[in-house]
Coordinates of C-alpha atoms (C1' of nucleotides) in Angstrom, one line a residue:
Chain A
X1 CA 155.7 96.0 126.4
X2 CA 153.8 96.6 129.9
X3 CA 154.9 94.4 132.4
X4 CA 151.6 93.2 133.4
X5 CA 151.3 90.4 130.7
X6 CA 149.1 87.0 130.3
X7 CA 150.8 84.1 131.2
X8 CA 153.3 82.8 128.2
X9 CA 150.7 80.6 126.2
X10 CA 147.7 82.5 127.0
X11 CA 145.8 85.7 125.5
X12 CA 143.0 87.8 125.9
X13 CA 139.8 87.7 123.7
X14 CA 138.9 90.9 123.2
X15 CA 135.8 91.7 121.3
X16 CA 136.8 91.5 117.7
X17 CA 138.9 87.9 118.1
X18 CA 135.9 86.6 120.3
X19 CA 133.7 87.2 117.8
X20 CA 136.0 84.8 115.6
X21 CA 136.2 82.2 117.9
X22 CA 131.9 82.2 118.2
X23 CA 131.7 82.5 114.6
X24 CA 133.9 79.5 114.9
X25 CA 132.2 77.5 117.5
X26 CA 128.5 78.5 116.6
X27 CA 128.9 77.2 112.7
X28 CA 130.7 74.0 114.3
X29 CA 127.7 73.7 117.0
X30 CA 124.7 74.3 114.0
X31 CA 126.5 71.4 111.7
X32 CA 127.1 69.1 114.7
X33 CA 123.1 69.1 115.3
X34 CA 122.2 68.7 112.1
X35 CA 123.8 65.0 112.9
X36 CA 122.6 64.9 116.0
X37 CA 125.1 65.6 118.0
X38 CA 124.1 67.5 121.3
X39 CA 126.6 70.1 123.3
X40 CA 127.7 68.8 126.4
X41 CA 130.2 70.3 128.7
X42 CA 133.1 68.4 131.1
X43 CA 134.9 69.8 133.7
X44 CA 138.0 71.7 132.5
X45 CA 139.6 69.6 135.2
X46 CA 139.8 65.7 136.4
X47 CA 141.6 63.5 138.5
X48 CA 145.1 62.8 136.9
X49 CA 144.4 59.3 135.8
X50 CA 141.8 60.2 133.6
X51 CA 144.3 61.4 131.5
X52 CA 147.3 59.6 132.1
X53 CA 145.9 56.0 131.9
X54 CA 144.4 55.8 128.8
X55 CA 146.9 58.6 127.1
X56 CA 149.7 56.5 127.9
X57 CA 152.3 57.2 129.9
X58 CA 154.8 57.2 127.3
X59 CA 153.0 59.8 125.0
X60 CA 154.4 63.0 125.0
X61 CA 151.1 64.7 126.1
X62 CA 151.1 63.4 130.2
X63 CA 155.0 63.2 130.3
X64 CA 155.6 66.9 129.5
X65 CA 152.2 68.8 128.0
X66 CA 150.1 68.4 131.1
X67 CA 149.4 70.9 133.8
X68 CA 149.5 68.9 137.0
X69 CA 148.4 70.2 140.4
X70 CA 147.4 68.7 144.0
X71 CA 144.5 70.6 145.7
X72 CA 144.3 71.5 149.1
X73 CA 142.6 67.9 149.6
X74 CA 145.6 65.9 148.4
X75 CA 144.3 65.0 144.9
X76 CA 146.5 65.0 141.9
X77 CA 144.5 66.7 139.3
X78 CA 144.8 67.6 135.6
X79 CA 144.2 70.4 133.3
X80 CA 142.5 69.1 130.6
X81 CA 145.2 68.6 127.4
X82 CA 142.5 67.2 125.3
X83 CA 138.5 66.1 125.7
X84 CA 137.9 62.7 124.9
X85 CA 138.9 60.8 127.5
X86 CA 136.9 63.5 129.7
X87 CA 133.4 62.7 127.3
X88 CA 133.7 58.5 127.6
X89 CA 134.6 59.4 131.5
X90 CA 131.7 61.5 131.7
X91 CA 129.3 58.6 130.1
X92 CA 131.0 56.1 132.6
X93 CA 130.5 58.3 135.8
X94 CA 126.6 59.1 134.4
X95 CA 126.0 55.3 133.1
X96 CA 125.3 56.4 129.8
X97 CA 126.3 53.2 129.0
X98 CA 122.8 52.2 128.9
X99 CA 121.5 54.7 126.6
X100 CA 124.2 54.3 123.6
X101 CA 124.5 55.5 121.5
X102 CA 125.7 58.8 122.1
X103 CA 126.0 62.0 120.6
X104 CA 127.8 64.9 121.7
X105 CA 129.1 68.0 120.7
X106 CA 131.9 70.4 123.0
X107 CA 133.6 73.6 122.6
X108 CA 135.8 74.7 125.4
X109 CA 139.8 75.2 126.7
X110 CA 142.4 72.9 126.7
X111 CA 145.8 73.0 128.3
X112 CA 149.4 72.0 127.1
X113 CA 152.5 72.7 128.5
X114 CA 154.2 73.3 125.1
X115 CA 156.6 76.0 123.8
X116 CA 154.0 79.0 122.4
X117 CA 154.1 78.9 118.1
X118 CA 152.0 80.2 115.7
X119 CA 148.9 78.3 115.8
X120 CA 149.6 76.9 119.3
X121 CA 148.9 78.6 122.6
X122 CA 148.9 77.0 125.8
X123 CA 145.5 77.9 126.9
X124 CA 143.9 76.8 123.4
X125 CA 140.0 76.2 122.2
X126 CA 139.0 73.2 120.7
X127 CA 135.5 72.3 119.3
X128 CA 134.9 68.6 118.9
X129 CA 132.1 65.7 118.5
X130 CA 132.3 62.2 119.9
X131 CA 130.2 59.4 119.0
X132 CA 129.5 56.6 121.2
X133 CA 128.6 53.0 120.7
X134 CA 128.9 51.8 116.7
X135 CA 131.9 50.3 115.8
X136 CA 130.8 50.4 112.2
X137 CA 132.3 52.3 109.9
X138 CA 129.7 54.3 108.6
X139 CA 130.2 56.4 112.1
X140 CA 133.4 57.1 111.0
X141 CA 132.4 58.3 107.4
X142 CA 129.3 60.5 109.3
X143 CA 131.7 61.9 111.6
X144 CA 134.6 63.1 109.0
X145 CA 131.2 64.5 106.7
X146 CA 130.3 66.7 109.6
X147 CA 133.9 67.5 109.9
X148 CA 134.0 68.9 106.3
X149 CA 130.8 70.2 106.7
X150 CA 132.1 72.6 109.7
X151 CA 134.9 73.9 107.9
X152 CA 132.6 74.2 104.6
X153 CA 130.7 76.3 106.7
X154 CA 133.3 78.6 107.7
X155 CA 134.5 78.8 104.1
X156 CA 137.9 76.7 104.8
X157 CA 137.3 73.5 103.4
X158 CA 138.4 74.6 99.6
X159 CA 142.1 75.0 101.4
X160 CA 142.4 71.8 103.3
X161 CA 143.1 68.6 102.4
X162 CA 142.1 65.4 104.3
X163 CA 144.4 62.8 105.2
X164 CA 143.0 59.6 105.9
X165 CA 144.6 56.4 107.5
X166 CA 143.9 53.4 109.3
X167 CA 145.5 51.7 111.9
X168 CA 143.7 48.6 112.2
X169 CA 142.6 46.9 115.6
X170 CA 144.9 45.7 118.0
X171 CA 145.7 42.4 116.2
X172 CA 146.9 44.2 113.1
X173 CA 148.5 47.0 114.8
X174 CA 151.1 44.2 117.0
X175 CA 152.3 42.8 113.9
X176 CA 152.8 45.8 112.4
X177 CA 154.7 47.4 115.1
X178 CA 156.8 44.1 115.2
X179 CA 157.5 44.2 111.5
X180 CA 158.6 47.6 111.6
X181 CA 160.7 47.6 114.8
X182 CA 162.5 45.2 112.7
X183 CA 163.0 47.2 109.9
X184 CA 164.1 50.5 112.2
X185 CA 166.2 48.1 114.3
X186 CA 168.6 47.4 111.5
X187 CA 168.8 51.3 110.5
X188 CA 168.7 52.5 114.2
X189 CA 172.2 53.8 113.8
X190 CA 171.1 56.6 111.1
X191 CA 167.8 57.2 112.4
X192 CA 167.7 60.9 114.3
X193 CA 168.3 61.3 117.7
X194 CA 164.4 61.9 118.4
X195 CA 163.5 58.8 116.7
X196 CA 165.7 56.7 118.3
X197 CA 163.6 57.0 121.4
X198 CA 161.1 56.9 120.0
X199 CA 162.0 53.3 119.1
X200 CA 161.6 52.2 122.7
X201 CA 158.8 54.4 123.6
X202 CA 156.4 54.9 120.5
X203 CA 157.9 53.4 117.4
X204 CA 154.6 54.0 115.3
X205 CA 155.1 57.9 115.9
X206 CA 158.9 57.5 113.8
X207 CA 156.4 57.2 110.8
X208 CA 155.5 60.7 110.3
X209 CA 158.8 62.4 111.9
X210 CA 159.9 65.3 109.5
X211 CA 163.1 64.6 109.5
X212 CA 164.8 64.3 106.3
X213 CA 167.3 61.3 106.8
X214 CA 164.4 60.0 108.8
X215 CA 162.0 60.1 105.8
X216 CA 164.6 58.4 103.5
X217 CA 164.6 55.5 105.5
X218 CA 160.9 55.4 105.9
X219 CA 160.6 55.4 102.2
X220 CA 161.4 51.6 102.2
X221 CA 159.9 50.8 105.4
X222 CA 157.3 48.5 105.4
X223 CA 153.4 50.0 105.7
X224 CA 150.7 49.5 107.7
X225 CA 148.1 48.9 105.2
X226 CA 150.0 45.7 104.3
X227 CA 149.2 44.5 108.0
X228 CA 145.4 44.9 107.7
X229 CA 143.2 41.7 109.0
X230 CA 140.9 41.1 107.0
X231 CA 138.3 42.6 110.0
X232 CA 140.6 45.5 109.8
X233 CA 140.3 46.0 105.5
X234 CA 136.5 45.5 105.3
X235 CA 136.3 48.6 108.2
X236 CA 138.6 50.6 106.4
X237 CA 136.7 49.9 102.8
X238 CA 133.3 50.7 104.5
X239 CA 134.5 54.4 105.9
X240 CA 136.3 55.0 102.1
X241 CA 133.2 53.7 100.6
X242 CA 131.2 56.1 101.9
X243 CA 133.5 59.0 101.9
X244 CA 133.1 58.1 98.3
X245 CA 129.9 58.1 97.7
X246 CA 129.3 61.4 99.7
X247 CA 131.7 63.3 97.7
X248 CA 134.4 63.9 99.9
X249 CA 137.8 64.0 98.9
X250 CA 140.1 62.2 100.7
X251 CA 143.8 61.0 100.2
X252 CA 145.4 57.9 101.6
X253 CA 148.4 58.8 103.9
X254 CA 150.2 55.8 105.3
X255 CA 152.4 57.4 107.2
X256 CA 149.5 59.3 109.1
X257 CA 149.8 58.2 112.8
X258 CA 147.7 59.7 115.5
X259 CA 150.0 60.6 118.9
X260 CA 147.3 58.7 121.3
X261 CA 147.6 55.1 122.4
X262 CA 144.0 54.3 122.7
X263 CA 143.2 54.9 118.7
X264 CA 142.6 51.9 116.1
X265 CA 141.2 51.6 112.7
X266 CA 140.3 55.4 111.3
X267 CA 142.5 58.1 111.5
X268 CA 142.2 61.3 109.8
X269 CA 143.3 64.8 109.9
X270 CA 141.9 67.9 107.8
X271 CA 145.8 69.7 106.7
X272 CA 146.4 72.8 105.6
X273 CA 149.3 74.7 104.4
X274 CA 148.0 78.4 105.5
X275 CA 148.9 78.1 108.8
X276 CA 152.6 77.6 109.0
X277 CA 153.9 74.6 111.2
X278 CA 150.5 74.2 112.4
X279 CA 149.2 72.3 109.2
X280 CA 146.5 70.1 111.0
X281 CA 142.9 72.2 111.5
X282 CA 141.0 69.2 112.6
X283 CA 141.7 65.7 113.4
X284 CA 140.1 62.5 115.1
X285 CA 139.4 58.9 114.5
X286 CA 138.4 55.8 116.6
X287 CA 139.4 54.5 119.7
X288 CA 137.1 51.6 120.8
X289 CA 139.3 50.9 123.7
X290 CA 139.6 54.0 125.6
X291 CA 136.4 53.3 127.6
X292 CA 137.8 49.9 128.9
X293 CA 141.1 51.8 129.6
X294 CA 139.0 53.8 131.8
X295 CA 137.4 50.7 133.7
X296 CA 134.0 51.2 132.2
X297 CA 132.2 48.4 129.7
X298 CA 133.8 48.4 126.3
X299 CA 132.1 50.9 124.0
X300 CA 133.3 52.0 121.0
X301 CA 133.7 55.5 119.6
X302 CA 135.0 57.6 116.6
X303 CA 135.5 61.6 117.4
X304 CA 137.6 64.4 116.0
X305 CA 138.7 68.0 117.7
X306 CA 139.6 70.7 115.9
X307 CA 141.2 74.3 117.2
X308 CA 139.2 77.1 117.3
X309 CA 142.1 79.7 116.9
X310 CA 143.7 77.7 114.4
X311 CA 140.0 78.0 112.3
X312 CA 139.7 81.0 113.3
X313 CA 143.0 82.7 111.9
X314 CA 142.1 80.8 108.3
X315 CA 138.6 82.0 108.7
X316 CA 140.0 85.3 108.6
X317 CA 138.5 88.5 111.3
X318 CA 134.9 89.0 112.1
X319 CA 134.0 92.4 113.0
X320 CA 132.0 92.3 116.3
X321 CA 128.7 93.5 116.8
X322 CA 127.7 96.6 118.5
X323 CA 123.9 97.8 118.7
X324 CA 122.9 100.0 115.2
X325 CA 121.2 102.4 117.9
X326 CA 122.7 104.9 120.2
X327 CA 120.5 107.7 122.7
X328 CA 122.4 110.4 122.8
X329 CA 121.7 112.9 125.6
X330 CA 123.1 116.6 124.5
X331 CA 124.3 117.2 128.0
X332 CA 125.2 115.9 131.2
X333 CA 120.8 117.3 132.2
X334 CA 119.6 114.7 129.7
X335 CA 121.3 112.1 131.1
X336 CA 118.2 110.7 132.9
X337 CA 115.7 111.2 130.6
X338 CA 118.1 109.4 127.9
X339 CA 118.2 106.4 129.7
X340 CA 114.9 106.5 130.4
X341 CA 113.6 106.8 126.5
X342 CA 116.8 103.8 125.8
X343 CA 115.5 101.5 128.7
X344 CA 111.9 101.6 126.6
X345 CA 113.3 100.7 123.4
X346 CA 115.0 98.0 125.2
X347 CA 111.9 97.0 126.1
X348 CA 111.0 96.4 122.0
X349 CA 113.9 94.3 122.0
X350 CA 116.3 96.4 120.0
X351 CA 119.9 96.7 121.4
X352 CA 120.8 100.7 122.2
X353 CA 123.8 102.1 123.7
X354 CA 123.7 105.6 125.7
X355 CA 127.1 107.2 125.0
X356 CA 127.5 109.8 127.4
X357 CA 130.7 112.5 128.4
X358 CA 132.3 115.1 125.5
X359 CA 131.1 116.8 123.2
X360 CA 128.1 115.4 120.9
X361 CA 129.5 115.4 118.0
X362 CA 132.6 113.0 119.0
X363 CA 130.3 110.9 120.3
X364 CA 128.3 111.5 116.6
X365 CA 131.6 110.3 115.2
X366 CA 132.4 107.3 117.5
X367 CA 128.9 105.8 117.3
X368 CA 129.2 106.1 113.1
X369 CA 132.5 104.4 113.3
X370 CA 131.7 101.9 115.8
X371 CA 128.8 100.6 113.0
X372 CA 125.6 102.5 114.6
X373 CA 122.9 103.3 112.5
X374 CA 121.0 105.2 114.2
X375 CA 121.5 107.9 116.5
X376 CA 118.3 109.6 118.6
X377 CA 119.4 112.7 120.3
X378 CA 118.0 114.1 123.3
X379 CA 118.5 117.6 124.6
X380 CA 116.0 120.2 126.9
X381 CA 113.9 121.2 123.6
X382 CA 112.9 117.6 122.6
X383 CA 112.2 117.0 126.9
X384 CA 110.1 119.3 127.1
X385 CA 108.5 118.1 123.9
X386 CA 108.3 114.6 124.2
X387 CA 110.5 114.6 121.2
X388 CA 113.8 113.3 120.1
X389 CA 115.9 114.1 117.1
X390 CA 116.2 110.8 114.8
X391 CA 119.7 110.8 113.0
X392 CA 120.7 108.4 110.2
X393 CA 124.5 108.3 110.4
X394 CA 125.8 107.1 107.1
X395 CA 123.5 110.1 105.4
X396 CA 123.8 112.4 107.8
X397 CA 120.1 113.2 107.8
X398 CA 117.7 113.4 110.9
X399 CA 114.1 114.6 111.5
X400 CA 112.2 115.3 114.7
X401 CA 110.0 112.9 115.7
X402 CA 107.5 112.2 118.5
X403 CA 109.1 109.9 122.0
X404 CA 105.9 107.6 121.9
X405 CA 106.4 106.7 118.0
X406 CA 110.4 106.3 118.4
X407 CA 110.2 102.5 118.3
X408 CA 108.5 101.9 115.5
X409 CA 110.6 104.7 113.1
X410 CA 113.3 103.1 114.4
X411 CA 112.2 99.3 113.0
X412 CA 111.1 101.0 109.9
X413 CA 114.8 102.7 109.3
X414 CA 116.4 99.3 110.8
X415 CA 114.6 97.1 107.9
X416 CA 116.1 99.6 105.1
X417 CA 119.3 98.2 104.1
X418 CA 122.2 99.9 105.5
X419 CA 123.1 103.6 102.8
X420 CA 120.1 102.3 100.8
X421 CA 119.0 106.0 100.6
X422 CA 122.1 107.4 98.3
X423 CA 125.9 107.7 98.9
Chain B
rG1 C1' 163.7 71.2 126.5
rC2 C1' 166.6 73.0 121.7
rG3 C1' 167.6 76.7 117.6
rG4 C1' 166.7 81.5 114.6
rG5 C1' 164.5 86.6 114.6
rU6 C1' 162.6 90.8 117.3
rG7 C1' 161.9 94.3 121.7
rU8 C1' 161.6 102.7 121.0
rA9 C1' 154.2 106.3 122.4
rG10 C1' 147.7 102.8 122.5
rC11 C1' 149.1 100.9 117.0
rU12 C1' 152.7 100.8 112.7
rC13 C1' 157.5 102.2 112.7
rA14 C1' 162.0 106.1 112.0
rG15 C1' 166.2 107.3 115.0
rU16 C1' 172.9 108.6 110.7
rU17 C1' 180.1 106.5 112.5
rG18 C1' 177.7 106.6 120.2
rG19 C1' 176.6 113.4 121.3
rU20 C1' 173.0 117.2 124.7
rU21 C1' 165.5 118.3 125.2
rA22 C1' 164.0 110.6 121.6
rG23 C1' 160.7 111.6 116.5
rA24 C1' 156.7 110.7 112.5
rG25 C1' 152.1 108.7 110.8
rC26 C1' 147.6 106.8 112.6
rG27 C1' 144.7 106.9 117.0
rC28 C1' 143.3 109.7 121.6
rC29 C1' 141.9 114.7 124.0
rA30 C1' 140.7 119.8 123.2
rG31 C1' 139.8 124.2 120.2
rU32 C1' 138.4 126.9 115.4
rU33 C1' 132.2 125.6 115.5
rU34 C1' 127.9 128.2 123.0
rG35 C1' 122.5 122.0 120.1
rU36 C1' 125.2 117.8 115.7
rG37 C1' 130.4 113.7 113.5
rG38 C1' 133.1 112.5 108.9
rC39 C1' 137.0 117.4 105.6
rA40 C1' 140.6 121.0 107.0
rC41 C1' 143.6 123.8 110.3
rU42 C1' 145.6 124.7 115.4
rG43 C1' 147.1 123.0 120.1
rG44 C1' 147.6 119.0 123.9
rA45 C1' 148.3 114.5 126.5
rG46 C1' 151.0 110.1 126.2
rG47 C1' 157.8 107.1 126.4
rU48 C1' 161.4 103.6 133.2
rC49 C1' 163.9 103.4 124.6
rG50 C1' 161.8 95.4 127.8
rC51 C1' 164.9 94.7 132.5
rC52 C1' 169.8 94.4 135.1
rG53 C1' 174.8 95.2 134.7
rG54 C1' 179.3 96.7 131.8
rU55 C1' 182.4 99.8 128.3
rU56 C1' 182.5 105.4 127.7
rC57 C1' 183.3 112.2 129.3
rG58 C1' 178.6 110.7 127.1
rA59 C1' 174.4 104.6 125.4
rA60 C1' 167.9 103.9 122.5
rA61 C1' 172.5 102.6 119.7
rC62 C1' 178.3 98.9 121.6
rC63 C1' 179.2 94.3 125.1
rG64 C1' 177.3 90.5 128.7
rG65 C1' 173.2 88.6 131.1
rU66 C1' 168.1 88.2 131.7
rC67 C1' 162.8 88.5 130.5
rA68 C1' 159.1 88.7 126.9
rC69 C1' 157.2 88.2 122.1
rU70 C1' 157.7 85.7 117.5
rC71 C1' 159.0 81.8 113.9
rG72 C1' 160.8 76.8 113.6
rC73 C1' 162.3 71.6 116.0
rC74 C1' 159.7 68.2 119.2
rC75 C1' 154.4 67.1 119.5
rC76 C1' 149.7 68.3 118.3
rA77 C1' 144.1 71.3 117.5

RNA sequence: GCGGGUGUAGCUCAGUUGGUUAGAGCGCCAGUUUGUGGCACUGGAGGUCGCCGGUUCGAAACCGGUCACUCGCCCCA
């Protein structure tokens, strides 16, 4: 290992795991628009409260994931650990408030101070959608179908499984917590140490704990969905209703809690067990009151995230792409005229590389392995000619032909599919 | 923050009970081939054995510490 590394928590993207992540975050982009949803970018960093207020400053995300720092002005600022509260800022600060609703689409980094795992990196992508302004739940149904649709489109879906919950509004969400702080209470002596906090600072978050004795106990606990207001059930019935009817699969998990304060009603995470630890892919659900939190108007909103190295590992490698053409220049003379004759079939719009230095048949090699095509090869003859020699790679065949018609041999042999000629 | 595993060439890894100049395959560079790759053969470059300290006549190997990576806990994408 060289001792000029990254960062703990932080890699390079070098070609061929870039060109996951954009296969990742251009299939997410093309089925977020075909709902509407339109990209928008925040600021990677914001003022500290725009996290911290509406996260809660109990959750486990400001109090020990967040990269805090105080700029040469005096300002305490954040590191982004997540998006949303950074979108429903965004349409406060703009007063997009008057054109709800709103719908956007993001892809960019995220930072958490967290111990580096499979699956989790401290620098971390995340593509995500947020709709603002219904509070029905058909909005939530739309948003988890575009959710499947992304990972359809990446060819995921088939190995994740979508966990669906709902933790009513406010009003239902108090009683519960007071019903089941009850029930803890009387077990708090065999609950883990972890939970035990947990009972002072988020008891809801002791539902999905993975500890064993934990899970016992929870077994007999009592569940959320029997704490539903009416206003809460009909919600809940009108997202599974149209899950239903649009074919999606879903299963009911009770004990499915999302980390944030400001969520209510739908909650939903997209699991898999190909990952490891890491099981969740992509995740969301509502949280109406996260722009009052904020001091804007109350608007409502449904959204879900989802990590693009996290897709990207069950996606499986993309190989990156590379131009199908080279110009090769036989020796260090042909240089210039090589870059010449590449710059005009730039100018047709066709990618070319000019590998230059060693001997031409390495380079012959390289270019073949590197996926070019087509290889036009330039030395004093074909200068003084006006020609070049026009080289198929995979067949190894290659014919003389005029500078002036190189173009348009070159889209003729590009059309023809790739060793159509024998092999 | 806590626990397990692993650190030897660009990559994947050998390296015997501690022994002298640390190896292999792949990759890379060059040559056999003076204007043409893939096969083959030949040669070459490339290593503070993660780092520091200790034990020893002698450490890549044993001990301690440390750093990094990795898997898991916590939490989440």
């Amino acid at each position: 290992m060289s001792r000029l590394q990254p960062a703990r928590g932080t890699s390079d993207l070098l070609p061929e795991a870039m060109a996951a992540h954009r296969r990742v975050i251009d299939t997410a982009r093309d089925a977020a628009s075909l709902y509407g949803f339109q990209e928008m970018a925040t600021p990677i960093f914001e003022f500290a409260e725009v996290f911290s207020r509406p996260l809660g400053d109990s959750s486990d995300v400001v109090t020990k994931e967040t990269y805090n720092f105080t700029d040469r002005g005096g300002e305490t600022l954040t590191l982004r650990p997540e998006n949303t509260a950074g979108v429903v800022r965004a349409m406060i600060s703009n007063g997009l408030t008057q054109s709800l609703p709103l719908k956007f689409f993001y892809a960019g980094p995220m930072f958490r101070y967290e111990r580096p795992q499979k699956g989790r990196m401290r620098q971390f992508h995340q593509i995500g959608i947020e709709y603002l302004g219904p509070r029905d739940g058909l909005a939530d149904a739309e948003i988890i179908g575009c959710g499947a649709r992304v990972l359809d489109g990446l060819g995921v879906l088939d190995r994740c499984t979508l966990h669906l919950n709902s933790l009513g509004d406010t009003e239902s969400r108090q009683a519960y917590r007071t019903a089941l702080l009850a029930f803890l209470d009387a077990h708090a002596g065999d609950l883990s140490k972890d939970s035990r906090t947990r009972l002072t600072t988020n008891p809801l978050r002791i539902l999905d704990s993975k500890d064993q004795g934990d899970r016992a106990i929870l077994a007999a606990a009592p569940r959320l969905d029997g704490f539903l207001n009416d206003m809460s059930k009909a919600h809940f019935e009108t997202v599974t209703a149209a899950l239903d009817k649009a074919g999606i699969a879903w299963r009911l998990d009770p004990l499915l809690v999302r980390g944030l304060d400001y969520y209510c009603h739908t909650a939903f995470e997209f699991i898999t067990d190909a990952l490891g630890a890491q099981g969740t892919v992509l995740g969301g659900g509502r949280y109406d009151g996260l722009s009052e939190m904020l001091g804007g108007p109350p608007v409502a909103g449904v959204g879900w995230a989802a990590g693009v190295e996290r897709l990207a590992m069950l996606a499986g490698a993309q190989a990156p792409a590379g131009p199908a053409v080279a110009v090769m220049p036989m020796d260090d003379d042909a240089g210039v005229a090589a870059h010449a004759l590449a710059e005009m079939v730039r100018n047709a719009g066709i990618a070319v590389d000019v590998p230059t230095g060693g001997a031409i048949g390495k380079r012959l090699k390289k270019a073949d392995r590197a996926g070019v095509r087509l290889a036009a090869i330039l030395g004093s003859d074909e200068i003084a000619n006006a020609t070049v020699q026009l080289r198929e790679l995979a067949a190894g065949t290659q014919k003389e032909v005029a500078q002036a018609d190189l173009v348009s041999d070159l889209v003729d042999l590009l059309v023809k599919p790739v060793g159509g000629a024998g092999a």
